[in-house]
Coordinates of C-alpha atoms in Angstrom, one line a residue:
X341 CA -7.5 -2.8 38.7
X342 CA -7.8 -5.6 36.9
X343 CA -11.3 -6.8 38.4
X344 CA -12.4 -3.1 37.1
X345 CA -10.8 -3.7 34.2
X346 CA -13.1 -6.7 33.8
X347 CA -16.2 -4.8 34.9
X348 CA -15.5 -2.5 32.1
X349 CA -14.6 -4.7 29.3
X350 CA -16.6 -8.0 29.9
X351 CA -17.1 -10.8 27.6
X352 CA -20.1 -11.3 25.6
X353 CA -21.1 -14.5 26.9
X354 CA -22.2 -15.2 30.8
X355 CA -19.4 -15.5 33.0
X356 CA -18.2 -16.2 36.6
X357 CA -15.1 -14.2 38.7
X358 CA -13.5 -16.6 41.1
X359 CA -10.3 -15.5 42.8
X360 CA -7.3 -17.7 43.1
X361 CA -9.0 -21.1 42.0
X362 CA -7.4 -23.2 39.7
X363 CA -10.2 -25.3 37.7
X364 CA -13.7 -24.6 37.5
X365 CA -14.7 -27.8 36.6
X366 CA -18.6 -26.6 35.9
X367 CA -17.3 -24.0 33.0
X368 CA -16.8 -25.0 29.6
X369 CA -13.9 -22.7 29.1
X370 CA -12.0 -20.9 31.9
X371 CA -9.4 -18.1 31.8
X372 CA -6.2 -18.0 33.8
X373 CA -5.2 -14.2 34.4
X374 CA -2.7 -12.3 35.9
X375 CA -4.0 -9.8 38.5
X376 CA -1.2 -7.5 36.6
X377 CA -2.6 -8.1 33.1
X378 CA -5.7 -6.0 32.5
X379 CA -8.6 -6.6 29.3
X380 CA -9.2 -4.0 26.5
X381 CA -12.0 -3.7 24.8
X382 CA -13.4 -6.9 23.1
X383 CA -10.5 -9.1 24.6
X384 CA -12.9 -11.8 26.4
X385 CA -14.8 -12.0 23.0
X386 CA -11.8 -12.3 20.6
X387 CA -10.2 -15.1 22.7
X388 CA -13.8 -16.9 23.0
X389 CA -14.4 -16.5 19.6
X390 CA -11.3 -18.4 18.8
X391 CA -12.2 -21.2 20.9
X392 CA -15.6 -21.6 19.1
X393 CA -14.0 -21.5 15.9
X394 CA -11.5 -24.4 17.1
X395 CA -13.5 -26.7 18.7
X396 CA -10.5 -29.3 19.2
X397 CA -8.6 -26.1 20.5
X398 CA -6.5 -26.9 23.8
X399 CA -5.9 -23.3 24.4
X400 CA -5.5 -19.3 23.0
X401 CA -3.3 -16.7 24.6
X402 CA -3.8 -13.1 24.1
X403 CA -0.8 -10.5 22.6
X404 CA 0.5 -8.9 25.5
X405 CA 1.7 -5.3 25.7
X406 CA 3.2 -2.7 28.4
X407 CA 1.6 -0.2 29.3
X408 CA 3.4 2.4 26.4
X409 CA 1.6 -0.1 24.1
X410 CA 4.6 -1.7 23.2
X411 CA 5.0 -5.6 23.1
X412 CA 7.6 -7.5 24.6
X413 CA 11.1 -6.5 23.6
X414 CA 10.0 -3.0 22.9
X415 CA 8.6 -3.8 19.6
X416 CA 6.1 -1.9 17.9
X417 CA 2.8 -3.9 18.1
X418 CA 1.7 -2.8 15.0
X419 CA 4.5 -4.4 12.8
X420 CA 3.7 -7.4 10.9
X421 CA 4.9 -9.9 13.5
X422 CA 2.1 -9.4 15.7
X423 CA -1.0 -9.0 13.5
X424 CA -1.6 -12.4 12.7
X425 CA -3.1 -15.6 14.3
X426 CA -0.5 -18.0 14.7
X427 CA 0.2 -21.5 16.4
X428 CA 1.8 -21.8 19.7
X429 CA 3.3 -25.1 21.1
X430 CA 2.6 -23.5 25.1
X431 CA 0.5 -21.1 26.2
X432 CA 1.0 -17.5 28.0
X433 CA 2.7 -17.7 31.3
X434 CA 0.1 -14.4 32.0
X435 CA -3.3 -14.9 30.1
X436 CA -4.4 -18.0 28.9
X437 CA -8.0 -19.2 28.2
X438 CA -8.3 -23.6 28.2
X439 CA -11.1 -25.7 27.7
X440 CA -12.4 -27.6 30.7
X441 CA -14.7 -30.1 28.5
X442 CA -14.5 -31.1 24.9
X443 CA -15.5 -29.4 22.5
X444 CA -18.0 -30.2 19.8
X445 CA -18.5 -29.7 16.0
X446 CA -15.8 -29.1 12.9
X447 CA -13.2 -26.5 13.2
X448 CA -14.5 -22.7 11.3
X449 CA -11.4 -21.7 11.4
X450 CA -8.5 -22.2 8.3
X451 CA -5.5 -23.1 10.5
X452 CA -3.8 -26.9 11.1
X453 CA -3.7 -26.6 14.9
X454 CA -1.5 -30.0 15.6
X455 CA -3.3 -31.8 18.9
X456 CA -2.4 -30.0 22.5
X457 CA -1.4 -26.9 20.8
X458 CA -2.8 -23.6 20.7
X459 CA -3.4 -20.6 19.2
X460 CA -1.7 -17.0 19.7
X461 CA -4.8 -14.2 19.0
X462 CA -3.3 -10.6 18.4
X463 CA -7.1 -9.6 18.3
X464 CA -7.3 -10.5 21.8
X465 CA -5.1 -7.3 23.9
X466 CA -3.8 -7.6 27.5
X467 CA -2.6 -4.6 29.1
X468 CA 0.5 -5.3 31.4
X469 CA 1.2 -3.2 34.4
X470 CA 4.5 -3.2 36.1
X471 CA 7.7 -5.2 35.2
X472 CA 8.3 -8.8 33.9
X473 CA 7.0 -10.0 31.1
X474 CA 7.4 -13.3 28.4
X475 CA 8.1 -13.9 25.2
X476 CA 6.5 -15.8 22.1
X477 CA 7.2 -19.5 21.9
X478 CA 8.3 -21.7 18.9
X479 CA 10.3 -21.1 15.8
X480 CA 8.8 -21.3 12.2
X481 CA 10.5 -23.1 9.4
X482 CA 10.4 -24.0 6.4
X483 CA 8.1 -20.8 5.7
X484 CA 6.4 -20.0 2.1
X485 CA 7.2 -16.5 0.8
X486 CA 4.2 -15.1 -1.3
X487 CA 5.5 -12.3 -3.2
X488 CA 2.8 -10.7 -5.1
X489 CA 1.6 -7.2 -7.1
X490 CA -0.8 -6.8 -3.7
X491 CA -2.7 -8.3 -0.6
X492 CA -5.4 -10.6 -2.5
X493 CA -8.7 -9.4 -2.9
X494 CA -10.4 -12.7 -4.1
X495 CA -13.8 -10.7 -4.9
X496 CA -12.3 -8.4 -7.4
X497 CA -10.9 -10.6 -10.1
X498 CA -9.8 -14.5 -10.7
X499 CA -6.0 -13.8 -9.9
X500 CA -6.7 -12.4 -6.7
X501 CA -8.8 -15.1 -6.0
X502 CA -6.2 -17.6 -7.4
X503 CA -3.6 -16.9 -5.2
X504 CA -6.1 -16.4 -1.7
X505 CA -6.5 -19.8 -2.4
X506 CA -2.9 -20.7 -2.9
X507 CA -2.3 -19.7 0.2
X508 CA -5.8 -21.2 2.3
X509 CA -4.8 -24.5 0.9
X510 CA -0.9 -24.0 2.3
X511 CA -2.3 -23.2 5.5
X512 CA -4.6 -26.0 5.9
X513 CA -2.4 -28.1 5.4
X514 CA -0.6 -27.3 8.5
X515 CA 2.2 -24.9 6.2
X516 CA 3.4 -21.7 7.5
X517 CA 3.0 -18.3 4.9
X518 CA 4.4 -15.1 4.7
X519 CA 3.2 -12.2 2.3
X520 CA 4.9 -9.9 0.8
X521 CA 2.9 -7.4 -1.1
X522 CA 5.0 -4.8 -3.1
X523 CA 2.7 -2.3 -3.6
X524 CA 2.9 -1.5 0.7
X525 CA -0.7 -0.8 0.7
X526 CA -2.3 -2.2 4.0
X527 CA -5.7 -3.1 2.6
X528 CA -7.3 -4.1 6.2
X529 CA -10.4 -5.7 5.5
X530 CA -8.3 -8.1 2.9
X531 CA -5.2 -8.4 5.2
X532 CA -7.4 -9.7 8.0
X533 CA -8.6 -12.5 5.8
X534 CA -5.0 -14.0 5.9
X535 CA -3.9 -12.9 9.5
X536 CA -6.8 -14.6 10.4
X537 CA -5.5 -17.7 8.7
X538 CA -2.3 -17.4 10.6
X539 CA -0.3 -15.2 7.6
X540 CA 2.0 -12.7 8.6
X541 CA 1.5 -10.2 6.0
X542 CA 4.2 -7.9 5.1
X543 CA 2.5 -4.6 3.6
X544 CA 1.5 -1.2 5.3
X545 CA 3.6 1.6 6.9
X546 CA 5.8 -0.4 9.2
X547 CA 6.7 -3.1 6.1
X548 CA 11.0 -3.7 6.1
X549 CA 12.8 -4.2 3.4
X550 CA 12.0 -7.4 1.7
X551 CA 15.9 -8.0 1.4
X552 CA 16.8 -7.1 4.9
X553 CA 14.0 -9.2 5.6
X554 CA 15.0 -12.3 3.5
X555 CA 18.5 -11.9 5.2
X556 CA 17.0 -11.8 8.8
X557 CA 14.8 -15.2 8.1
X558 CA 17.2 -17.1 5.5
X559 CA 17.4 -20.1 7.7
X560 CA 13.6 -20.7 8.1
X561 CA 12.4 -20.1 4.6
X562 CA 11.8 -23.0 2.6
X563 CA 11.0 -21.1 -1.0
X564 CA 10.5 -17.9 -2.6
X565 CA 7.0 -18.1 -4.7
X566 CA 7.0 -14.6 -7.1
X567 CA 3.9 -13.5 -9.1
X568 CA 3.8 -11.4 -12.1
X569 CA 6.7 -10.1 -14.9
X570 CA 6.9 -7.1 -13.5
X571 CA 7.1 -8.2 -9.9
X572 CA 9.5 -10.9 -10.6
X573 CA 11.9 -8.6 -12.9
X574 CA 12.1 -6.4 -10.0
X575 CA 12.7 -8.8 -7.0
X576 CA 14.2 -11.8 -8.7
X577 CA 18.2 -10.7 -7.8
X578 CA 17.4 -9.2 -4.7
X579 CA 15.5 -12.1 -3.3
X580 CA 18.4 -14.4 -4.8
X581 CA 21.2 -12.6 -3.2
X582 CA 19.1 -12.5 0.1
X583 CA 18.9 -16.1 0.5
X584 CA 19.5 -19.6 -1.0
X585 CA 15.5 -20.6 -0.8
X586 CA 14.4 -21.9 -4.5
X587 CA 13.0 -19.2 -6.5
X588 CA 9.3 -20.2 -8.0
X589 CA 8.0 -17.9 -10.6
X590 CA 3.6 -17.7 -10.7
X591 CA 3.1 -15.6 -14.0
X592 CA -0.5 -16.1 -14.3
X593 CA -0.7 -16.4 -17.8
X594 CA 1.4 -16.0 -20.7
X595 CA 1.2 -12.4 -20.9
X596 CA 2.7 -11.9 -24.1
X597 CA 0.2 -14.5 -25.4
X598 CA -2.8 -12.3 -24.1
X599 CA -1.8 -9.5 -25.2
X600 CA -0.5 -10.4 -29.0
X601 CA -4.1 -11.8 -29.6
X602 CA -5.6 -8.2 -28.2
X603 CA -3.6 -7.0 -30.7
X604 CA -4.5 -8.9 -33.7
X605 CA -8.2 -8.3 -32.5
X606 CA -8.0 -4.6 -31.9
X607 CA -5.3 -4.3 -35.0
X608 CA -3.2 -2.3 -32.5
X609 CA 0.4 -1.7 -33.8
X610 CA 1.8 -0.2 -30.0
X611 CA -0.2 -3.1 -28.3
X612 CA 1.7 -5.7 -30.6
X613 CA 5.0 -4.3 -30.0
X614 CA 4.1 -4.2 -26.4
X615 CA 3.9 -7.7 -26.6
X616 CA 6.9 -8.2 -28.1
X617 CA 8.5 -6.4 -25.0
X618 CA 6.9 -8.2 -22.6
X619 CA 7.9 -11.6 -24.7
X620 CA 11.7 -10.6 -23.9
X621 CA 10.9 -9.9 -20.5
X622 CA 8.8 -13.4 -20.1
X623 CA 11.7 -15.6 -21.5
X624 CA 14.2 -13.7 -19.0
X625 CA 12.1 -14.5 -15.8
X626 CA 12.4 -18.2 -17.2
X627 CA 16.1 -17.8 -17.3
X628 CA 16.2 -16.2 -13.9
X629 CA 13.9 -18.5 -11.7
X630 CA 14.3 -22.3 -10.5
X631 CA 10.8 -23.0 -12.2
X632 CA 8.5 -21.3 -13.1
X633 CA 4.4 -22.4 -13.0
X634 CA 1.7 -22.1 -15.5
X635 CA -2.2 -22.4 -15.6
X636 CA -2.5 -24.9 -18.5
X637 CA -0.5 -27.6 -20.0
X638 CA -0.2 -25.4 -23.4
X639 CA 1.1 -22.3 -21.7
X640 CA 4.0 -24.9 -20.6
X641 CA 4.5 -26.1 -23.9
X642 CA 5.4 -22.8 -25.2
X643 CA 7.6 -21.8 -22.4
X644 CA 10.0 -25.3 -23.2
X645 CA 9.5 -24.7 -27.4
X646 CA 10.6 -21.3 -26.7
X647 CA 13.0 -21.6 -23.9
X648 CA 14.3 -25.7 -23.4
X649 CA 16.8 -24.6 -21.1
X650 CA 13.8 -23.6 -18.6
X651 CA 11.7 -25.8 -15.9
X652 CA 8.5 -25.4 -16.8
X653 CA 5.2 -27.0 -15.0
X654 CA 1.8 -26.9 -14.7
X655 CA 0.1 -25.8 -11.6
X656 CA -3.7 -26.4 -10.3
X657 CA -5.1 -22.6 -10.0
X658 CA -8.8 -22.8 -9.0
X659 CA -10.3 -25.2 -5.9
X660 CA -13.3 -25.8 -4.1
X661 CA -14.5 -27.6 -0.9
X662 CA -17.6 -29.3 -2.3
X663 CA -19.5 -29.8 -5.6
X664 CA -23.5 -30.1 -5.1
X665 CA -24.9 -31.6 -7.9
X666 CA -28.2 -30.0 -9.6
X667 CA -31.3 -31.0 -9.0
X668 CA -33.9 -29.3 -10.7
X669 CA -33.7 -26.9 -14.2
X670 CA -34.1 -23.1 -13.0
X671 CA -37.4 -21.6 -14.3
X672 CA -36.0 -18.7 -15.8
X673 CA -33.9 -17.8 -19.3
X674 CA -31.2 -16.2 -18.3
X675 CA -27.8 -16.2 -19.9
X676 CA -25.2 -15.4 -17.3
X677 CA -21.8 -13.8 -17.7
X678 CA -19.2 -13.5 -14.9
X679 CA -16.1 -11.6 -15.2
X680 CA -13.6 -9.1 -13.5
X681 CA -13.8 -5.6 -15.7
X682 CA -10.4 -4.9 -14.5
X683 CA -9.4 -7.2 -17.2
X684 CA -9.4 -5.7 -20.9
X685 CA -10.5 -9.2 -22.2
X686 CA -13.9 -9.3 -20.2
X687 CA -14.4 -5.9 -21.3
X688 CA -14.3 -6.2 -24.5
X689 CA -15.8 -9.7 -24.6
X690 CA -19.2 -8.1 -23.3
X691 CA -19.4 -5.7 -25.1
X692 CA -19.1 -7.8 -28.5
X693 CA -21.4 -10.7 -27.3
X694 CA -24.0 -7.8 -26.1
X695 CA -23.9 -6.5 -29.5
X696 CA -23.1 -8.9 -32.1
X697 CA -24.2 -12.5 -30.2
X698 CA -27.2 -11.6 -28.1
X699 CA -29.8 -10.0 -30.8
X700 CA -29.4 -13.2 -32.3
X701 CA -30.6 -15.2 -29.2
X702 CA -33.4 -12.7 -28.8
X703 CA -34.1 -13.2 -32.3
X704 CA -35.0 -16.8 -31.8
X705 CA -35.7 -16.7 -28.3
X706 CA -37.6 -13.7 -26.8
X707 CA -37.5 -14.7 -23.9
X708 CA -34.2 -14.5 -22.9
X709 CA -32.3 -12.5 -20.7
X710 CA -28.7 -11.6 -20.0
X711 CA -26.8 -10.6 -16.7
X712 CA -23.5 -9.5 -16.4
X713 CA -22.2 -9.8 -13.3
X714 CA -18.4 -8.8 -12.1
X715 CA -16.3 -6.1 -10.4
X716 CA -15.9 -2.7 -11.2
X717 CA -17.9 -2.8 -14.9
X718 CA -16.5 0.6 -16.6
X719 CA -18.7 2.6 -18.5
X720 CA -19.1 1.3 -21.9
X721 CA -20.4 -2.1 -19.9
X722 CA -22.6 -0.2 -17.5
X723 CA -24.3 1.5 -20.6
X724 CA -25.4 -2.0 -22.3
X725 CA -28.0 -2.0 -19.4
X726 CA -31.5 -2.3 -21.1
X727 CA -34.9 -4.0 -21.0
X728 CA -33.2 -7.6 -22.1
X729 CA -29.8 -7.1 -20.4
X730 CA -28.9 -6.6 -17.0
X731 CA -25.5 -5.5 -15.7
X732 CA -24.8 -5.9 -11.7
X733 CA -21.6 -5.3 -10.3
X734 CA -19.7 -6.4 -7.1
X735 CA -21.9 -9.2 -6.1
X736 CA -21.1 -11.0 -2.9
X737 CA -20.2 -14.5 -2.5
X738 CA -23.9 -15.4 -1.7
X739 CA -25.1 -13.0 -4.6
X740 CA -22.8 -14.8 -7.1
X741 CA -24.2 -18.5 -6.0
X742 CA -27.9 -16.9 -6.5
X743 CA -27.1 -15.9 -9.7
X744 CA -25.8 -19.1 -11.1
X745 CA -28.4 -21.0 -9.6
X746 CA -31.1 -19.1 -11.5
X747 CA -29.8 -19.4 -14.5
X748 CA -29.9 -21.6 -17.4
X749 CA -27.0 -20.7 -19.3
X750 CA -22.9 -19.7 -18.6
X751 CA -21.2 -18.2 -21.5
X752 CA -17.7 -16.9 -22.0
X753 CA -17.2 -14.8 -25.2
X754 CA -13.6 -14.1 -24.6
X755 CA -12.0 -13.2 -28.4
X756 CA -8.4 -13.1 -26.9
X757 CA -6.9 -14.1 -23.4
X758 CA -4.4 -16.7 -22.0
X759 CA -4.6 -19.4 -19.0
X760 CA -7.7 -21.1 -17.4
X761 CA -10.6 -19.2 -16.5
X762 CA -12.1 -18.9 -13.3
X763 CA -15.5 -18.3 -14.6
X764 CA -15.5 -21.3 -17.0
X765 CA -14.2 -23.4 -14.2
X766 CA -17.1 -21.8 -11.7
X767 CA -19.9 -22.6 -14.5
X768 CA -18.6 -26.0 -14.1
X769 CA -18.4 -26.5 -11.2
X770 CA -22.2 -24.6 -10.4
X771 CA -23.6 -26.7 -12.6
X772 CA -24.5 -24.4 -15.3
X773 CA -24.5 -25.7 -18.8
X774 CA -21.5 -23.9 -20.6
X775 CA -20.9 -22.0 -23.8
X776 CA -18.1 -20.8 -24.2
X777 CA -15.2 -19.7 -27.3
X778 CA -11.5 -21.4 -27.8
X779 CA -10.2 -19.3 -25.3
X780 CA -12.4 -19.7 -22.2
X781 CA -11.7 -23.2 -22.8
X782 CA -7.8 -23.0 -23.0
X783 CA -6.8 -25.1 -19.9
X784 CA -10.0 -27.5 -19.8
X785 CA -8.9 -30.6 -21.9
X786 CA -12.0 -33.1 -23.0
X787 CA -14.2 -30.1 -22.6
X788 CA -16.2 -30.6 -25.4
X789 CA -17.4 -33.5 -23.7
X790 CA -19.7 -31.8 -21.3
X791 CA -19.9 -28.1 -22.9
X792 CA -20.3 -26.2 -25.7
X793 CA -16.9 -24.8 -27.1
X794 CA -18.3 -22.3 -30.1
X795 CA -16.2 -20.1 -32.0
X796 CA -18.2 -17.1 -34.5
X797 CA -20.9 -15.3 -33.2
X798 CA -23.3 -17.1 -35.3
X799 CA -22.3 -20.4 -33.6
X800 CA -22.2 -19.5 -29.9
X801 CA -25.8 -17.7 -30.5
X802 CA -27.0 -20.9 -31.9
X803 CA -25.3 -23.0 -28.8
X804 CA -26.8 -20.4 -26.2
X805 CA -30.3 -21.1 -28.1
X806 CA -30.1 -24.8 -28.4
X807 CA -29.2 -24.8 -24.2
X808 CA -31.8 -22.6 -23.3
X809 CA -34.4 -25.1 -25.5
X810 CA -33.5 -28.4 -23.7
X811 CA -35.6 -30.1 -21.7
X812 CA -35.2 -31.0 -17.9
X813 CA -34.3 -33.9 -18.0
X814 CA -31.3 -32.8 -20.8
X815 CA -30.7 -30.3 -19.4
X816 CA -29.8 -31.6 -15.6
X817 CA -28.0 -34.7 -17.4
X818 CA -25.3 -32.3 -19.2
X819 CA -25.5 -29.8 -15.7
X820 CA -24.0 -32.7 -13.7
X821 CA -21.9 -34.0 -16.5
X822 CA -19.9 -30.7 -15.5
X823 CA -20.1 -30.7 -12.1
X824 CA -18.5 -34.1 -12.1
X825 CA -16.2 -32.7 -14.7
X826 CA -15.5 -30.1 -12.1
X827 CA -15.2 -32.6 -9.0
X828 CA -11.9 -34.6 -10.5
X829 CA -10.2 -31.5 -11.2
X830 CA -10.7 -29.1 -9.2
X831 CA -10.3 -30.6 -5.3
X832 CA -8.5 -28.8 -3.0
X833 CA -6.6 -32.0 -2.4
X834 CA -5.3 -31.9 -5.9
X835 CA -4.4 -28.1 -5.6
X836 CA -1.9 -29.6 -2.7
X837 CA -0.5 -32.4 -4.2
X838 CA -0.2 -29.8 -7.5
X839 CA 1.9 -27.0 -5.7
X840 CA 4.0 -30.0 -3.7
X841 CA 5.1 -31.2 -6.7
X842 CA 6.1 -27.3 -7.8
X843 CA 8.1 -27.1 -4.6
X844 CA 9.8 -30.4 -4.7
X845 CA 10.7 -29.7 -8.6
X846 CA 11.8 -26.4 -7.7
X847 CA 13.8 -27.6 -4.8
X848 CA 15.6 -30.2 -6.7
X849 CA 16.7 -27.7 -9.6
X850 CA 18.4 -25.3 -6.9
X851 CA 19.8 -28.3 -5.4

């Protein structure tokens, strides 16, 4: 049975059967299998594929189940235990696949696999027939709790993104994670991103009870980290009489902040006393939580002139792996805008820069073109499509990169909003010379010295016209003058050393 099941479910790549020898020196990787233990569908290729994503990889086992589908123990396979890619000090005493010679290249995969270890690939399922059996090796401790609104989907909007890489940069560095999301929504596609990253996320229809939880792990989880007022108000006690792990409170951005200046601009009395509300609720999360972490330096500020009593501190939000520097102008005139329409700021800052800011760029440029890009655009951004303006929603990753590199200038028109931006920090980072009001610049000190920070209409149309005038030569000088900006801020080394400085201030004020 288990040669058939072989015959019927064979690996992608060319392979040999040899029965009851222990190396095969001539193979690159070899499989040890139990004549009891029989493939599934796309087995061979999920373990294989794990090697070649690990190239220092010593070994991958496969999740094991009986024949009812159940895994060891009699647990459900499906719960959250088993769905994600996780280190393992030994490998399966049933299925196992080594690697005969060394293996070449960087690792594709996210995961710190210390050296000799291996990897545990739930992707990868072996049938057991009969009795006997084994079970997973190797406590975890010390485990991060992300406790969030929902799974991250870090192509939809900057907070999503935010906290996606929160949690890559954990895991790299050789940190174990667990998510919570509280809306229970299983969101596959977006769950798989973490579970591939070795995350055991806790949402869909077999979720526990996040206290029951808590109580069942206290002694291996090192911290609590909460996003979002309305999450925290709702979890803070429970998680706190659950366990003794420090409590760290994300929010963000000030919301009240946000959403008093959408007020003032909109001249909205329910929105203002909204804010008020949320104010009240903001300075009790303080209260509640061992620290809590903010974007920007000035969002801190007002946390301590509004509530000393609290521990306040700024966190690093945004990351990336490498910063190209330009090397040639783009041909073009576009004027690009980036934002998440889920967001009432983007939304309305669009819609006031297509009307009031733009004619005037057209006036004295004809020329030029603008492209909004970002998720879900709702229908009064949609409608400023036209001959000069495009509007293109839910680009991909490679999309996104095409459109900053064509064009010639970033803006962010933002009339209200609170923390750092993500598409401020991505212009900067792109290389794409910047205009931008106060608040896409809140967070970004000395960055006046590389960009344009405008305020009126009148004076980011003149800045957008001015950029899209300047020579090459200019014009690459003040492009890298940002990426370098963007290089010594926004490493993912500094993210590290940023959230283990929240953890070790967080752990010293629970004591």
């Amino acid at each position: 049975m288990c040669l058939c099941a072989i015959a019927a479910n064979p690996p992608g790549v060319p392979f040999v059967v040899s029965v009851g020898t222990e190396t095969l020196p001539d193979a690159p990787l070899q499989l040890d299998l139990d004549a009891r233990c029989l493939a599934t569908p796309g087995a061979f290729d999920a373990l294989v594929g794990t090697m070649n994503d690990y190239p220092a990889l010593a070994f991958v086992s496969p999740l094991i189940v009986t024949a009812d589908g159940k895994v060891m123990g009699g647990a459900d396979r499906r719960g959250s235990r088993h769905n994600y890619v996780r280190r393992d000090s030994h490998p399966s005493q049933l299925v196992w696949m080594r690697r005969n010679r060394p293996g070449e290249g960087s690792a594709r995969g996210e995961i710190a696999v210390p050296p000799n270890w291996g990897l545990r690939q739930p992707a990868a399922v072996f049938v057991l027939l009969g009795e006997g059996g084994e079970t997973i090796q190797g406590a975890e401790s010390d485990v991060t709790v992300i406790v969030e609104q929902s799974i991250p989907e870090p192509d939809h909007s900057a907070g999503h993104r935010n906290i996606f890489e929160f949690v890559r940069t954990l895991v790299r560095d050789g940190q174990t994670v667990k998510f919570w999301a509280m809306d229970g929504q299983a969101k596959p596609e977006y769950a798989g991103a973490l579970q591939r990253m070795g995350v055991e996320v806790l949402s869909g229809a077999l979720r526990p009870d996040l206290t029951q939880w808590l109580r069942q792990h206290r002694g291996s989880i090192g911290r609590v980290l909460v996003c979002r007022p309305d999450v925290a108000d709702f979890y803070l006690e429970r998680i706190r009489a659950a366990c003794h792990a420090p409590l760290i409170y994300y929010g963000h951005d000030l919301h009240f902040v946000r959403m008093r200046m959408q007020a003032g601009v909109a001249e909205d009395r329910r929105l203002a006393s909204a804010a008020d509300a949320m104010e009240r609720l903001e300075r009790s999360i303080w209260q509640r939580a061992d620290i809590a972490l903010y974007p920007t330096a000035e969002e801190v500020e007002i946390v301590h002139s509004l509530c000393p009593d609290a521990v306040a501190r700024q966190v690093q939000i945004f990351c990336f792996d490498d910063f190209p520097p330009r090397e040639a102008m783009p041909a073009g005139t576009e004027v690009l805008f980036v934002a998440g329409f889920g967001h009432a700021p983007n939304v309305d800052a669009a819609v006031w820069f297509a009307a009031e800011v733009f004619p005037l760029i057209v006036a004295e440029c004809p020329d030029a073109r603008l492209v909004i890009a970002g998720s879900a655009p709702p229908p009064e951004v949609v409608a400023l499509a036209s001959a000069t303006i495009a509007v293109r929603s839910w680009l991909s990753e490679a999309e996104l990169t095409e459109a900053y590199a064509a064009a010639r200038v970033a803006v962010v028109p933002l009339r209200f909003g609170a923390g750092l931006k993500l598409k401020a920090v991505e212009a900067l980072r792109n290389g794409v010379p910047l205009v931008t009001s106060p608040v896409g610049a809140q967070g970004l000190p000395d960055l006046d010295d590389v960009a344009v920070v405008a305020e009126t209409h009148a004076q980011l149309a003149a800045a957008v016209t001015d950029t899209l005038s300047l020579n090459d030569a200019d014009w690459l000088a003040r492009a890298n003058r940002q990426v370098d900006y963007a290089a010594a801020r926004f490493g993912r080394a500094a993210m590290l050393l940023s959230l283990q400085a929240a953890f070790e201030a967080a752990e010293a004020r629970r004591g």
